[in-house]
Structures are given as structure tokens and as C-alpha cells.
């Protein structure tokens, strides 16, 4: 398939401005605007399977003043249907402001896989948690707007402490939701894996007397590089939420790849492979 494109940059009002932008699929030029607002709807019919992913990390550019980039997604998942939302992480540039909201409307036998995660920024540019605002909201509703799962993560530059100080050495935070009857076997396995991982991470060396002696300096040196928790939610534990904080993006990729590998027969591809 042949593709072509053209971009013209000219001086407008003393600033470099893209005055012409043309591209033909599969080529696409992206000219980011400050304070972009994106809204989309997705419906997965009864018995259907859909996978929503990204080609790379979602990059949020520097903000101008108080402008905030926003993304809203409304989804409906039918009876026996499967929806997997498995994007790469959000990466916010210095001073960026970003807010996203995902609303999922389901029936009792709908099936969901949701991954929502963010990195600390562009490490190669020396940016770590250097953005102004990050807000991510995930809501799941049953029929008649009955709330099943309501969650918001908010990271905002404060006047007293910075996000960097609050996050310390952790460079990634992530949340994984597994919900529905087709996810039961995966939920059990993930819970067991999280218990094993944290048991290994938190294992303390013992003295010959069998007692643990931990000094303040030891505590700093023994900070876990990967922290995970898992808890069920909803009637009869229909859903499982896993939360992760890690010091490297690579470790989270490996965790997601391993935990979601058994979805391949259902989705046709293994996420994050």
C-alpha cells in the first residue's frame, strides 16, 4: 500500500505553527494541541469479544496554563461478552495535566479485563513525576446504574510536597481488574501469584536465634522493588482488583505478560507479549 504526506510549518504570531498537515493511511502525522479532549463510545454485543489496546504509551504533552487534556470512554458490554482494555501506560511530560474517565456498563455475566497504569515520565529527559496533574477514574455499573466498582487515582503537584517525594523510588503504578464468570480461573491464579510475589519480596533474613533484627538503615535497603495487592469486589466476589507499585516499567510489563498470558485462547493474542 502506497502512502504519502506533507507537513508545512510557518511562523505565525512569532511562533512556529503547523499550517498544513496531510497524510494518507497508513501514514499519520500527529500535531498535538494543548488541552485536547477525546470522547468515544464502545459497545460489545452479546457473546462477542473485543480487545482495545494502543500502539505505544499514551503521551501527554506539556500543558499551557491550566489547560487539561481529557479522555472519556463509555462502554457497554453485553451478556457473555468479553472486553479487554489492555493499553500501554500513560506517560505525562513535565507540567502536563491529564484526566481520563472510563465508564463500563455491564450485565451480571459480562466479562472485563481492564489495565490502567502510568509511568513517572520521560526518564531519559530527567523527568520523574514532574507533571502537574494526573487523574484516572474507572467506574463499573450493573443494570439500572447500580454501582459495582468506583475508583479514582489522583496525583497532583502540591504546595507542600511534590509527587516525586510522595512516590519515593517507585516509578510505575498500575491497576488490573478481572471481572466475570470467564475470568474465575484467572482470578484464582493471580491471587496466588500475588501472595507468592509479596512473600518473596517481604521475606526478611533471620539471625541464628530465629529472630529478625531490622535497623532503620536495613529498612531503607530492603524496600521492595515491586509491591502488589489483590482483593475481590462485587456480589459473590465477581471481580478482582490488583494494584501494583514498581520501581521499573519492565517489571510491570513482565507481571502483566505473565498474569494475562492465559487470556490468549479467549482473545486470540496474549497481551503484552
PDB file of C-alpha atoms in Angstrom:
ATOM      1  CA  UNK A   1       0.000   0.000   0.000  1.00  0.00           C
ATOM      2  CA  UNK A   2       1.404   3.364  -1.019  1.00  0.00           C
ATOM      3  CA  UNK A   3       1.303   6.262   1.399  1.00  0.00           C
ATOM      4  CA  UNK A   4       2.108   9.936   1.190  1.00  0.00           C
ATOM      5  CA  UNK A   5       2.081  13.003   3.395  1.00  0.00           C
ATOM      6  CA  UNK A   6       3.001  16.654   3.665  1.00  0.00           C
ATOM      7  CA  UNK A   7       3.621  18.984   6.592  1.00  0.00           C
ATOM      8  CA  UNK A   8       4.188  22.751   6.378  1.00  0.00           C
ATOM      9  CA  UNK A   9       5.486  24.713   9.384  1.00  0.00           C
ATOM     10  CA  UNK A  10       5.384  28.518   9.191  1.00  0.00           C
ATOM     11  CA  UNK A  11       5.880  31.433  11.547  1.00  0.00           C
ATOM     12  CA  UNK A  12       2.528  32.713  12.822  1.00  0.00           C
ATOM     13  CA  UNK A  13       2.425  35.382  15.527  1.00  0.00           C
ATOM     14  CA  UNK A  14       6.085  34.844  16.281  1.00  0.00           C
ATOM     15  CA  UNK A  15       5.649  31.102  16.843  1.00  0.00           C
ATOM     16  CA  UNK A  16       6.348  28.018  14.732  1.00  0.00           C
ATOM     17  CA  UNK A  17       2.936  26.732  13.633  1.00  0.00           C
ATOM     18  CA  UNK A  18       1.796  23.797  11.525  1.00  0.00           C
ATOM     19  CA  UNK A  19      -0.235  25.471   8.772  1.00  0.00           C
ATOM     20  CA  UNK A  20      -0.763  22.400   6.622  1.00  0.00           C
ATOM     21  CA  UNK A  21      -0.873  18.746   7.522  1.00  0.00           C
ATOM     22  CA  UNK A  22      -1.878  15.964   5.152  1.00  0.00           C
ATOM     23  CA  UNK A  23      -1.337  12.225   5.316  1.00  0.00           C
ATOM     24  CA  UNK A  24      -2.719   9.135   3.627  1.00  0.00           C
ATOM     25  CA  UNK A  25      -3.270   5.896   5.514  1.00  0.00           C
ATOM     26  CA  UNK A  26      -1.283   4.070   6.878  1.00  0.00           C
ATOM     27  CA  UNK A  27       0.889   7.173   7.408  1.00  0.00           C
ATOM     28  CA  UNK A  28      -0.425   9.573  10.026  1.00  0.00           C
ATOM     29  CA  UNK A  29       1.056  12.788  11.390  1.00  0.00           C
ATOM     30  CA  UNK A  30       0.077  13.798  14.917  1.00  0.00           C
ATOM     31  CA  UNK A  31       0.030  17.504  15.713  1.00  0.00           C
ATOM     32  CA  UNK A  32      -0.760  17.715  19.430  1.00  0.00           C
ATOM     33  CA  UNK A  33      -2.839  20.554  20.776  1.00  0.00           C
ATOM     34  CA  UNK A  34      -2.811  21.859  24.327  1.00  0.00           C
ATOM     35  CA  UNK A  35      -5.846  20.680  26.208  1.00  0.00           C
ATOM     36  CA  UNK A  36      -7.055  18.035  23.726  1.00  0.00           C
ATOM     37  CA  UNK A  37     -10.403  16.475  24.624  1.00  0.00           C
ATOM     38  CA  UNK A  38     -11.262  12.982  23.354  1.00  0.00           C
ATOM     39  CA  UNK A  39     -14.542  11.164  23.816  1.00  0.00           C
ATOM     40  CA  UNK A  40     -15.516   7.741  22.479  1.00  0.00           C
ATOM     41  CA  UNK A  41     -18.171   5.065  22.904  1.00  0.00           C
ATOM     42  CA  UNK A  42     -17.769   1.309  22.574  1.00  0.00           C
ATOM     43  CA  UNK A  43     -20.431  -1.407  22.553  1.00  0.00           C
ATOM     44  CA  UNK A  44     -19.617  -5.117  22.706  1.00  0.00           C
ATOM     45  CA  UNK A  45     -22.657  -7.182  21.761  1.00  0.00           C
ATOM     46  CA  UNK A  46     -23.884 -10.371  23.445  1.00  0.00           C
ATOM     47  CA  UNK A  47     -21.380 -13.199  23.094  1.00  0.00           C
ATOM     48  CA  UNK A  48     -18.787 -11.036  21.336  1.00  0.00           C
ATOM     49  CA  UNK A  49     -15.128 -10.443  22.204  1.00  0.00           C
ATOM     50  CA  UNK A  50     -13.246  -7.166  21.744  1.00  0.00           C
ATOM     51  CA  UNK A  51      -9.706  -6.076  22.588  1.00  0.00           C
ATOM     52  CA  UNK A  52      -8.811  -2.406  22.927  1.00  0.00           C
ATOM     53  CA  UNK A  53      -5.109  -1.576  23.026  1.00  0.00           C
ATOM     54  CA  UNK A  54      -2.554   1.037  21.941  1.00  0.00           C
ATOM     55  CA  UNK A  55       0.474   1.050  19.650  1.00  0.00           C
ATOM     56  CA  UNK A  56       2.666   2.642  22.306  1.00  0.00           C
ATOM     57  CA  UNK A  57       2.408   4.601  25.532  1.00  0.00           C
ATOM     58  CA  UNK A  58      -0.144   7.421  25.699  1.00  0.00           C
ATOM     59  CA  UNK A  59       1.955  10.584  25.778  1.00  0.00           C
ATOM     60  CA  UNK A  60       0.583  13.701  27.437  1.00  0.00           C
ATOM     61  CA  UNK A  61       2.471  16.817  26.375  1.00  0.00           C
ATOM     62  CA  UNK A  62       3.235  19.933  28.396  1.00  0.00           C
ATOM     63  CA  UNK A  63       0.217  21.989  29.339  1.00  0.00           C
ATOM     64  CA  UNK A  64      -0.308  25.663  28.676  1.00  0.00           C
ATOM     65  CA  UNK A  65      -1.515  27.369  31.818  1.00  0.00           C
ATOM     66  CA  UNK A  66      -4.381  25.495  33.421  1.00  0.00           C
ATOM     67  CA  UNK A  67      -5.487  23.629  30.278  1.00  0.00           C
ATOM     68  CA  UNK A  68      -6.031  19.910  30.889  1.00  0.00           C
ATOM     69  CA  UNK A  69      -6.032  17.137  28.292  1.00  0.00           C
ATOM     70  CA  UNK A  70      -9.029  14.853  28.764  1.00  0.00           C
ATOM     71  CA  UNK A  71     -10.137  11.447  27.566  1.00  0.00           C
ATOM     72  CA  UNK A  72     -13.528   9.869  28.249  1.00  0.00           C
ATOM     73  CA  UNK A  73     -14.666   6.396  27.203  1.00  0.00           C
ATOM     74  CA  UNK A  74     -18.162   4.973  27.677  1.00  0.00           C
ATOM     75  CA  UNK A  75     -18.605   1.240  27.095  1.00  0.00           C
ATOM     76  CA  UNK A  76     -21.400  -1.311  27.188  1.00  0.00           C
ATOM     77  CA  UNK A  77     -20.603  -5.000  27.475  1.00  0.00           C
ATOM     78  CA  UNK A  78     -23.325  -7.498  26.639  1.00  0.00           C
ATOM     79  CA  UNK A  79     -24.298 -10.870  28.058  1.00  0.00           C
ATOM     80  CA  UNK A  80     -21.466 -13.409  27.816  1.00  0.00           C
ATOM     81  CA  UNK A  81     -19.310 -10.823  26.056  1.00  0.00           C
ATOM     82  CA  UNK A  82     -15.631 -10.160  26.758  1.00  0.00           C
ATOM     83  CA  UNK A  83     -13.946  -6.751  26.683  1.00  0.00           C
ATOM     84  CA  UNK A  84     -10.211  -6.434  27.289  1.00  0.00           C
ATOM     85  CA  UNK A  85      -8.801  -2.907  27.665  1.00  0.00           C
ATOM     86  CA  UNK A  86      -5.041  -3.511  27.694  1.00  0.00           C
ATOM     87  CA  UNK A  87      -3.161  -0.322  26.744  1.00  0.00           C
ATOM     88  CA  UNK A  88       0.453   0.623  27.237  1.00  0.00           C
ATOM     89  CA  UNK A  89       0.994   3.057  30.126  1.00  0.00           C
ATOM     90  CA  UNK A  90       0.264   6.769  30.206  1.00  0.00           C
ATOM     91  CA  UNK A  91       3.405   8.915  30.217  1.00  0.00           C
ATOM     92  CA  UNK A  92       2.966  12.535  31.265  1.00  0.00           C
ATOM     93  CA  UNK A  93       5.595  15.103  30.250  1.00  0.00           C
ATOM     94  CA  UNK A  94       6.804  17.851  32.578  1.00  0.00           C
ATOM     95  CA  UNK A  95       3.967  20.230  33.669  1.00  0.00           C
ATOM     96  CA  UNK A  96       1.350  18.095  31.865  1.00  0.00           C
ATOM     97  CA  UNK A  97      -2.244  17.999  33.098  1.00  0.00           C
ATOM     98  CA  UNK A  98      -4.302  14.945  32.195  1.00  0.00           C
ATOM     99  CA  UNK A  99      -7.650  13.483  33.210  1.00  0.00           C
ATOM    100  CA  UNK A 100      -9.273  10.298  31.954  1.00  0.00           C
ATOM    101  CA  UNK A 101     -12.539   8.597  32.788  1.00  0.00           C
ATOM    102  CA  UNK A 102     -13.686   5.136  31.757  1.00  0.00           C
ATOM    103  CA  UNK A 103     -17.252   4.008  32.409  1.00  0.00           C
ATOM    104  CA  UNK A 104     -18.237   0.379  31.890  1.00  0.00           C
ATOM    105  CA  UNK A 105     -21.885  -0.698  31.879  1.00  0.00           C
ATOM    106  CA  UNK A 106     -22.277  -4.439  32.248  1.00  0.00           C
ATOM    107  CA  UNK A 107     -24.746  -7.239  32.965  1.00  0.00           C
ATOM    108  CA  UNK A 108     -24.113  -9.985  35.557  1.00  0.00           C
ATOM    109  CA  UNK A 109     -22.370 -12.335  33.088  1.00  0.00           C
ATOM    110  CA  UNK A 110     -20.295  -9.726  31.237  1.00  0.00           C
ATOM    111  CA  UNK A 111     -16.533 -10.220  31.342  1.00  0.00           C
ATOM    112  CA  UNK A 112     -13.948  -7.465  31.726  1.00  0.00           C
ATOM    113  CA  UNK A 113     -10.181  -7.152  31.713  1.00  0.00           C
ATOM    114  CA  UNK A 114      -9.015  -3.595  32.448  1.00  0.00           C
ATOM    115  CA  UNK A 115      -5.415  -2.447  32.764  1.00  0.00           C
ATOM    116  CA  UNK A 116      -4.820   1.163  33.790  1.00  0.00           C
ATOM    117  CA  UNK A 117      -1.277   2.313  34.507  1.00  0.00           C
ATOM    118  CA  UNK A 118       1.076   5.271  34.480  1.00  0.00           C
ATOM    119  CA  UNK A 119       4.850   5.750  34.474  1.00  0.00           C
ATOM    120  CA  UNK A 120       6.686   8.557  36.222  1.00  0.00           C
ATOM    121  CA  UNK A 121       7.580  10.257  32.916  1.00  0.00           C
ATOM    122  CA  UNK A 122      10.476  10.580  30.486  1.00  0.00           C
ATOM    123  CA  UNK A 123      13.444   9.251  32.429  1.00  0.00           C
ATOM    124  CA  UNK A 124      15.846   9.936  29.560  1.00  0.00           C
ATOM    125  CA  UNK A 125      14.957  13.638  29.890  1.00  0.00           C
ATOM    126  CA  UNK A 126      15.352  13.615  33.652  1.00  0.00           C
ATOM    127  CA  UNK A 127      11.601  13.867  34.243  1.00  0.00           C
ATOM    128  CA  UNK A 128      10.231  11.804  37.127  1.00  0.00           C
ATOM    129  CA  UNK A 129       6.725  12.554  38.421  1.00  0.00           C
ATOM    130  CA  UNK A 130       7.256  16.071  37.080  1.00  0.00           C
ATOM    131  CA  UNK A 131       3.714  16.621  35.770  1.00  0.00           C
ATOM    132  CA  UNK A 132       1.114  18.863  37.421  1.00  0.00           C
ATOM    133  CA  UNK A 133      -1.970  16.635  37.386  1.00  0.00           C
ATOM    134  CA  UNK A 134      -2.955  13.065  36.613  1.00  0.00           C
ATOM    135  CA  UNK A 135      -6.450  11.797  37.325  1.00  0.00           C
ATOM    136  CA  UNK A 136      -7.821   8.429  36.263  1.00  0.00           C
ATOM    137  CA  UNK A 137     -11.362   7.308  37.049  1.00  0.00           C
ATOM    138  CA  UNK A 138     -12.794   3.840  36.423  1.00  0.00           C
ATOM    139  CA  UNK A 139     -16.464   3.145  37.121  1.00  0.00           C
ATOM    140  CA  UNK A 140     -18.328  -0.122  36.556  1.00  0.00           C
ATOM    141  CA  UNK A 141     -22.127  -0.144  36.721  1.00  0.00           C
ATOM    142  CA  UNK A 142     -24.571  -3.015  36.614  1.00  0.00           C
ATOM    143  CA  UNK A 143     -28.054  -2.705  35.172  1.00  0.00           C
ATOM    144  CA  UNK A 144     -30.168   0.210  36.413  1.00  0.00           C
ATOM    145  CA  UNK A 145     -26.960   2.152  37.132  1.00  0.00           C
ATOM    146  CA  UNK A 146     -26.177   0.089  40.211  1.00  0.00           C
ATOM    147  CA  UNK A 147     -22.536   0.875  41.122  1.00  0.00           C
ATOM    148  CA  UNK A 148     -20.281  -2.160  41.192  1.00  0.00           C
ATOM    149  CA  UNK A 149     -16.797  -0.592  41.239  1.00  0.00           C
ATOM    150  CA  UNK A 150     -15.916   3.081  41.693  1.00  0.00           C
ATOM    151  CA  UNK A 151     -12.263   4.101  41.717  1.00  0.00           C
ATOM    152  CA  UNK A 152     -10.212   7.264  41.169  1.00  0.00           C
ATOM    153  CA  UNK A 153      -6.445   7.750  41.228  1.00  0.00           C
ATOM    154  CA  UNK A 154      -5.316  11.353  41.691  1.00  0.00           C
ATOM    155  CA  UNK A 155      -1.720  12.591  41.552  1.00  0.00           C
ATOM    156  CA  UNK A 156      -1.402  16.359  41.806  1.00  0.00           C
ATOM    157  CA  UNK A 157       1.521  18.650  42.393  1.00  0.00           C
ATOM    158  CA  UNK A 158       1.115  20.007  45.915  1.00  0.00           C
ATOM    159  CA  UNK A 159       2.290  23.179  47.607  1.00  0.00           C
ATOM    160  CA  UNK A 160       3.941  21.271  50.463  1.00  0.00           C
ATOM    161  CA  UNK A 161       5.232  18.035  48.949  1.00  0.00           C
ATOM    162  CA  UNK A 162       5.868  17.053  45.345  1.00  0.00           C
ATOM    163  CA  UNK A 163       4.595  13.905  43.647  1.00  0.00           C
ATOM    164  CA  UNK A 164       8.213  12.713  43.496  1.00  0.00           C
ATOM    165  CA  UNK A 165       8.582  12.938  47.272  1.00  0.00           C
ATOM    166  CA  UNK A 166       5.344  11.046  47.794  1.00  0.00           C
ATOM    167  CA  UNK A 167       6.171   8.301  45.284  1.00  0.00           C
ATOM    168  CA  UNK A 168       9.758   7.943  46.580  1.00  0.00           C
ATOM    169  CA  UNK A 169      11.615   5.372  44.428  1.00  0.00           C
ATOM    170  CA  UNK A 170       8.553   3.913  42.707  1.00  0.00           C
ATOM    171  CA  UNK A 171       8.310   4.762  39.005  1.00  0.00           C
ATOM    172  CA  UNK A 172       5.117   2.963  37.958  1.00  0.00           C
ATOM    173  CA  UNK A 173       1.665   2.429  39.425  1.00  0.00           C
ATOM    174  CA  UNK A 174      -0.882   0.116  37.861  1.00  0.00           C
ATOM    175  CA  UNK A 175      -4.335  -1.316  38.385  1.00  0.00           C
ATOM    176  CA  UNK A 176      -5.732  -4.508  36.855  1.00  0.00           C
ATOM    177  CA  UNK A 177      -9.397  -5.511  37.004  1.00  0.00           C
ATOM    178  CA  UNK A 178     -10.600  -9.026  36.156  1.00  0.00           C
ATOM    179  CA  UNK A 179     -14.356  -9.494  36.276  1.00  0.00           C
ATOM    180  CA  UNK A 180     -16.921 -12.020  35.124  1.00  0.00           C
ATOM    181  CA  UNK A 181     -17.554 -15.781  35.065  1.00  0.00           C
ATOM    182  CA  UNK A 182     -14.995 -16.403  32.300  1.00  0.00           C
ATOM    183  CA  UNK A 183     -12.288 -14.848  34.493  1.00  0.00           C
ATOM    184  CA  UNK A 184     -12.786 -17.076  37.552  1.00  0.00           C
ATOM    185  CA  UNK A 185      -9.808 -19.366  36.914  1.00  0.00           C
ATOM    186  CA  UNK A 186      -7.556 -16.405  36.106  1.00  0.00           C
ATOM    187  CA  UNK A 187      -8.599 -14.555  39.268  1.00  0.00           C
ATOM    188  CA  UNK A 188      -7.636 -17.506  41.460  1.00  0.00           C
ATOM    189  CA  UNK A 189      -4.249 -17.860  39.788  1.00  0.00           C
ATOM    190  CA  UNK A 190      -3.492 -14.140  40.016  1.00  0.00           C
ATOM    191  CA  UNK A 191      -4.348 -14.074  43.721  1.00  0.00           C
ATOM    192  CA  UNK A 192      -1.978 -16.963  44.376  1.00  0.00           C
ATOM    193  CA  UNK A 193       0.777 -15.335  42.327  1.00  0.00           C
ATOM    194  CA  UNK A 194       0.427 -12.027  44.183  1.00  0.00           C
ATOM    195  CA  UNK A 195       0.680 -13.815  47.531  1.00  0.00           C
ATOM    196  CA  UNK A 196       3.811 -15.628  46.369  1.00  0.00           C
ATOM    197  CA  UNK A 197       5.424 -12.487  44.934  1.00  0.00           C
ATOM    198  CA  UNK A 198       4.841 -10.465  48.079  1.00  0.00           C
ATOM    199  CA  UNK A 199       6.004 -13.317  50.304  1.00  0.00           C
ATOM    200  CA  UNK A 200       9.292 -13.344  48.393  1.00  0.00           C
ATOM    201  CA  UNK A 201       9.594  -9.543  48.366  1.00  0.00           C
ATOM    202  CA  UNK A 202       8.957  -9.158  52.080  1.00  0.00           C
ATOM    203  CA  UNK A 203      10.963 -12.138  53.325  1.00  0.00           C
ATOM    204  CA  UNK A 204      13.397 -10.933  55.981  1.00  0.00           C
ATOM    205  CA  UNK A 205      16.712 -12.610  56.826  1.00  0.00           C
ATOM    206  CA  UNK A 206      16.764 -14.161  60.296  1.00  0.00           C
ATOM    207  CA  UNK A 207      19.515 -14.463  62.882  1.00  0.00           C
ATOM    208  CA  UNK A 208      20.813 -17.797  64.180  1.00  0.00           C
ATOM    209  CA  UNK A 209      18.330 -17.432  67.051  1.00  0.00           C
ATOM    210  CA  UNK A 210      15.447 -17.267  64.606  1.00  0.00           C
ATOM    211  CA  UNK A 211      14.613 -13.640  65.366  1.00  0.00           C
ATOM    212  CA  UNK A 212      14.569 -10.771  62.901  1.00  0.00           C
ATOM    213  CA  UNK A 213      16.719  -7.747  63.660  1.00  0.00           C
ATOM    214  CA  UNK A 214      15.837  -4.757  61.491  1.00  0.00           C
ATOM    215  CA  UNK A 215      17.548  -1.409  61.792  1.00  0.00           C
ATOM    216  CA  UNK A 216      16.430   1.828  60.214  1.00  0.00           C
ATOM    217  CA  UNK A 217      19.135   1.569  57.552  1.00  0.00           C
ATOM    218  CA  UNK A 218      18.180  -2.060  56.845  1.00  0.00           C
ATOM    219  CA  UNK A 219      14.589  -0.986  56.343  1.00  0.00           C
ATOM    220  CA  UNK A 220      15.632   1.531  53.670  1.00  0.00           C
ATOM    221  CA  UNK A 221      17.806  -1.034  51.897  1.00  0.00           C
ATOM    222  CA  UNK A 222      15.058  -3.667  51.971  1.00  0.00           C
ATOM    223  CA  UNK A 223      12.346  -1.560  50.370  1.00  0.00           C
ATOM    224  CA  UNK A 224      10.519  -3.905  47.966  1.00  0.00           C
ATOM    225  CA  UNK A 225      11.144  -3.077  44.315  1.00  0.00           C
ATOM    226  CA  UNK A 226       7.719  -4.465  43.380  1.00  0.00           C
ATOM    227  CA  UNK A 227       4.568  -4.245  45.507  1.00  0.00           C
ATOM    228  CA  UNK A 228       1.245  -5.855  44.626  1.00  0.00           C
ATOM    229  CA  UNK A 229      -2.085  -6.432  46.352  1.00  0.00           C
ATOM    230  CA  UNK A 230      -5.227  -8.266  45.270  1.00  0.00           C
ATOM    231  CA  UNK A 231      -8.781  -8.011  46.609  1.00  0.00           C
ATOM    232  CA  UNK A 232     -12.202  -9.119  45.420  1.00  0.00           C
ATOM    233  CA  UNK A 233     -15.228  -6.883  44.932  1.00  0.00           C
ATOM    234  CA  UNK A 234     -18.880  -7.168  43.981  1.00  0.00           C
ATOM    235  CA  UNK A 235     -21.548  -9.750  44.826  1.00  0.00           C
ATOM    236  CA  UNK A 236     -20.071 -13.233  45.355  1.00  0.00           C
ATOM    237  CA  UNK A 237     -16.622 -11.812  44.596  1.00  0.00           C
ATOM    238  CA  UNK A 238     -17.409 -11.424  40.904  1.00  0.00           C
ATOM    239  CA  UNK A 239     -14.445  -9.084  40.389  1.00  0.00           C
ATOM    240  CA  UNK A 240     -10.791  -8.890  41.372  1.00  0.00           C
ATOM    241  CA  UNK A 241      -8.701  -5.718  41.539  1.00  0.00           C
ATOM    242  CA  UNK A 242      -4.906  -5.889  41.590  1.00  0.00           C
ATOM    243  CA  UNK A 243      -2.823  -2.830  42.447  1.00  0.00           C
ATOM    244  CA  UNK A 244       0.874  -2.541  41.687  1.00  0.00           C
ATOM    245  CA  UNK A 245       3.683  -0.122  42.516  1.00  0.00           C
ATOM    246  CA  UNK A 246       7.082  -0.840  40.990  1.00  0.00           C
ATOM    247  CA  UNK A 247      10.499   0.717  40.531  1.00  0.00           C
ATOM    248  CA  UNK A 248      10.764  -0.230  36.841  1.00  0.00           C
ATOM    249  CA  UNK A 249       8.378  -0.264  33.894  1.00  0.00           C
ATOM    250  CA  UNK A 250       9.914  -3.522  32.667  1.00  0.00           C
ATOM    251  CA  UNK A 251       8.908  -5.375  35.836  1.00  0.00           C
ATOM    252  CA  UNK A 252       5.262  -4.340  35.370  1.00  0.00           C
ATOM    253  CA  UNK A 253       5.326  -5.415  31.718  1.00  0.00           C
ATOM    254  CA  UNK A 254       6.626  -8.827  32.800  1.00  0.00           C
ATOM    255  CA  UNK A 255       3.965  -9.097  35.516  1.00  0.00           C
ATOM    256  CA  UNK A 256       1.144  -8.234  33.095  1.00  0.00           C
ATOM    257  CA  UNK A 257       2.500 -10.551  30.432  1.00  0.00           C
ATOM    258  CA  UNK A 258       2.681 -13.467  32.847  1.00  0.00           C
ATOM    259  CA  UNK A 259      -0.653 -12.888  34.595  1.00  0.00           C
ATOM    260  CA  UNK A 260      -2.653 -12.311  31.403  1.00  0.00           C
ATOM    261  CA  UNK A 261      -0.985 -14.954  29.213  1.00  0.00           C
ATOM    262  CA  UNK A 262      -3.837 -17.419  29.777  1.00  0.00           C
ATOM    263  CA  UNK A 263      -6.205 -14.986  28.022  1.00  0.00           C
ATOM    264  CA  UNK A 264      -4.702 -15.905  24.653  1.00  0.00           C
ATOM    265  CA  UNK A 265      -7.258 -18.648  23.794  1.00  0.00           C
ATOM    266  CA  UNK A 266     -10.063 -16.221  24.598  1.00  0.00           C
ATOM    267  CA  UNK A 267      -8.639 -13.099  22.942  1.00  0.00           C
ATOM    268  CA  UNK A 268      -6.643 -14.667  20.126  1.00  0.00           C
ATOM    269  CA  UNK A 269      -3.443 -13.000  21.337  1.00  0.00           C
ATOM    270  CA  UNK A 270      -1.531 -12.800  24.596  1.00  0.00           C
ATOM    271  CA  UNK A 271      -1.487  -9.219  25.978  1.00  0.00           C
ATOM    272  CA  UNK A 272       1.883  -7.505  26.410  1.00  0.00           C
ATOM    273  CA  UNK A 273       3.817 -10.302  24.725  1.00  0.00           C
TER     274      UNK A 273
END
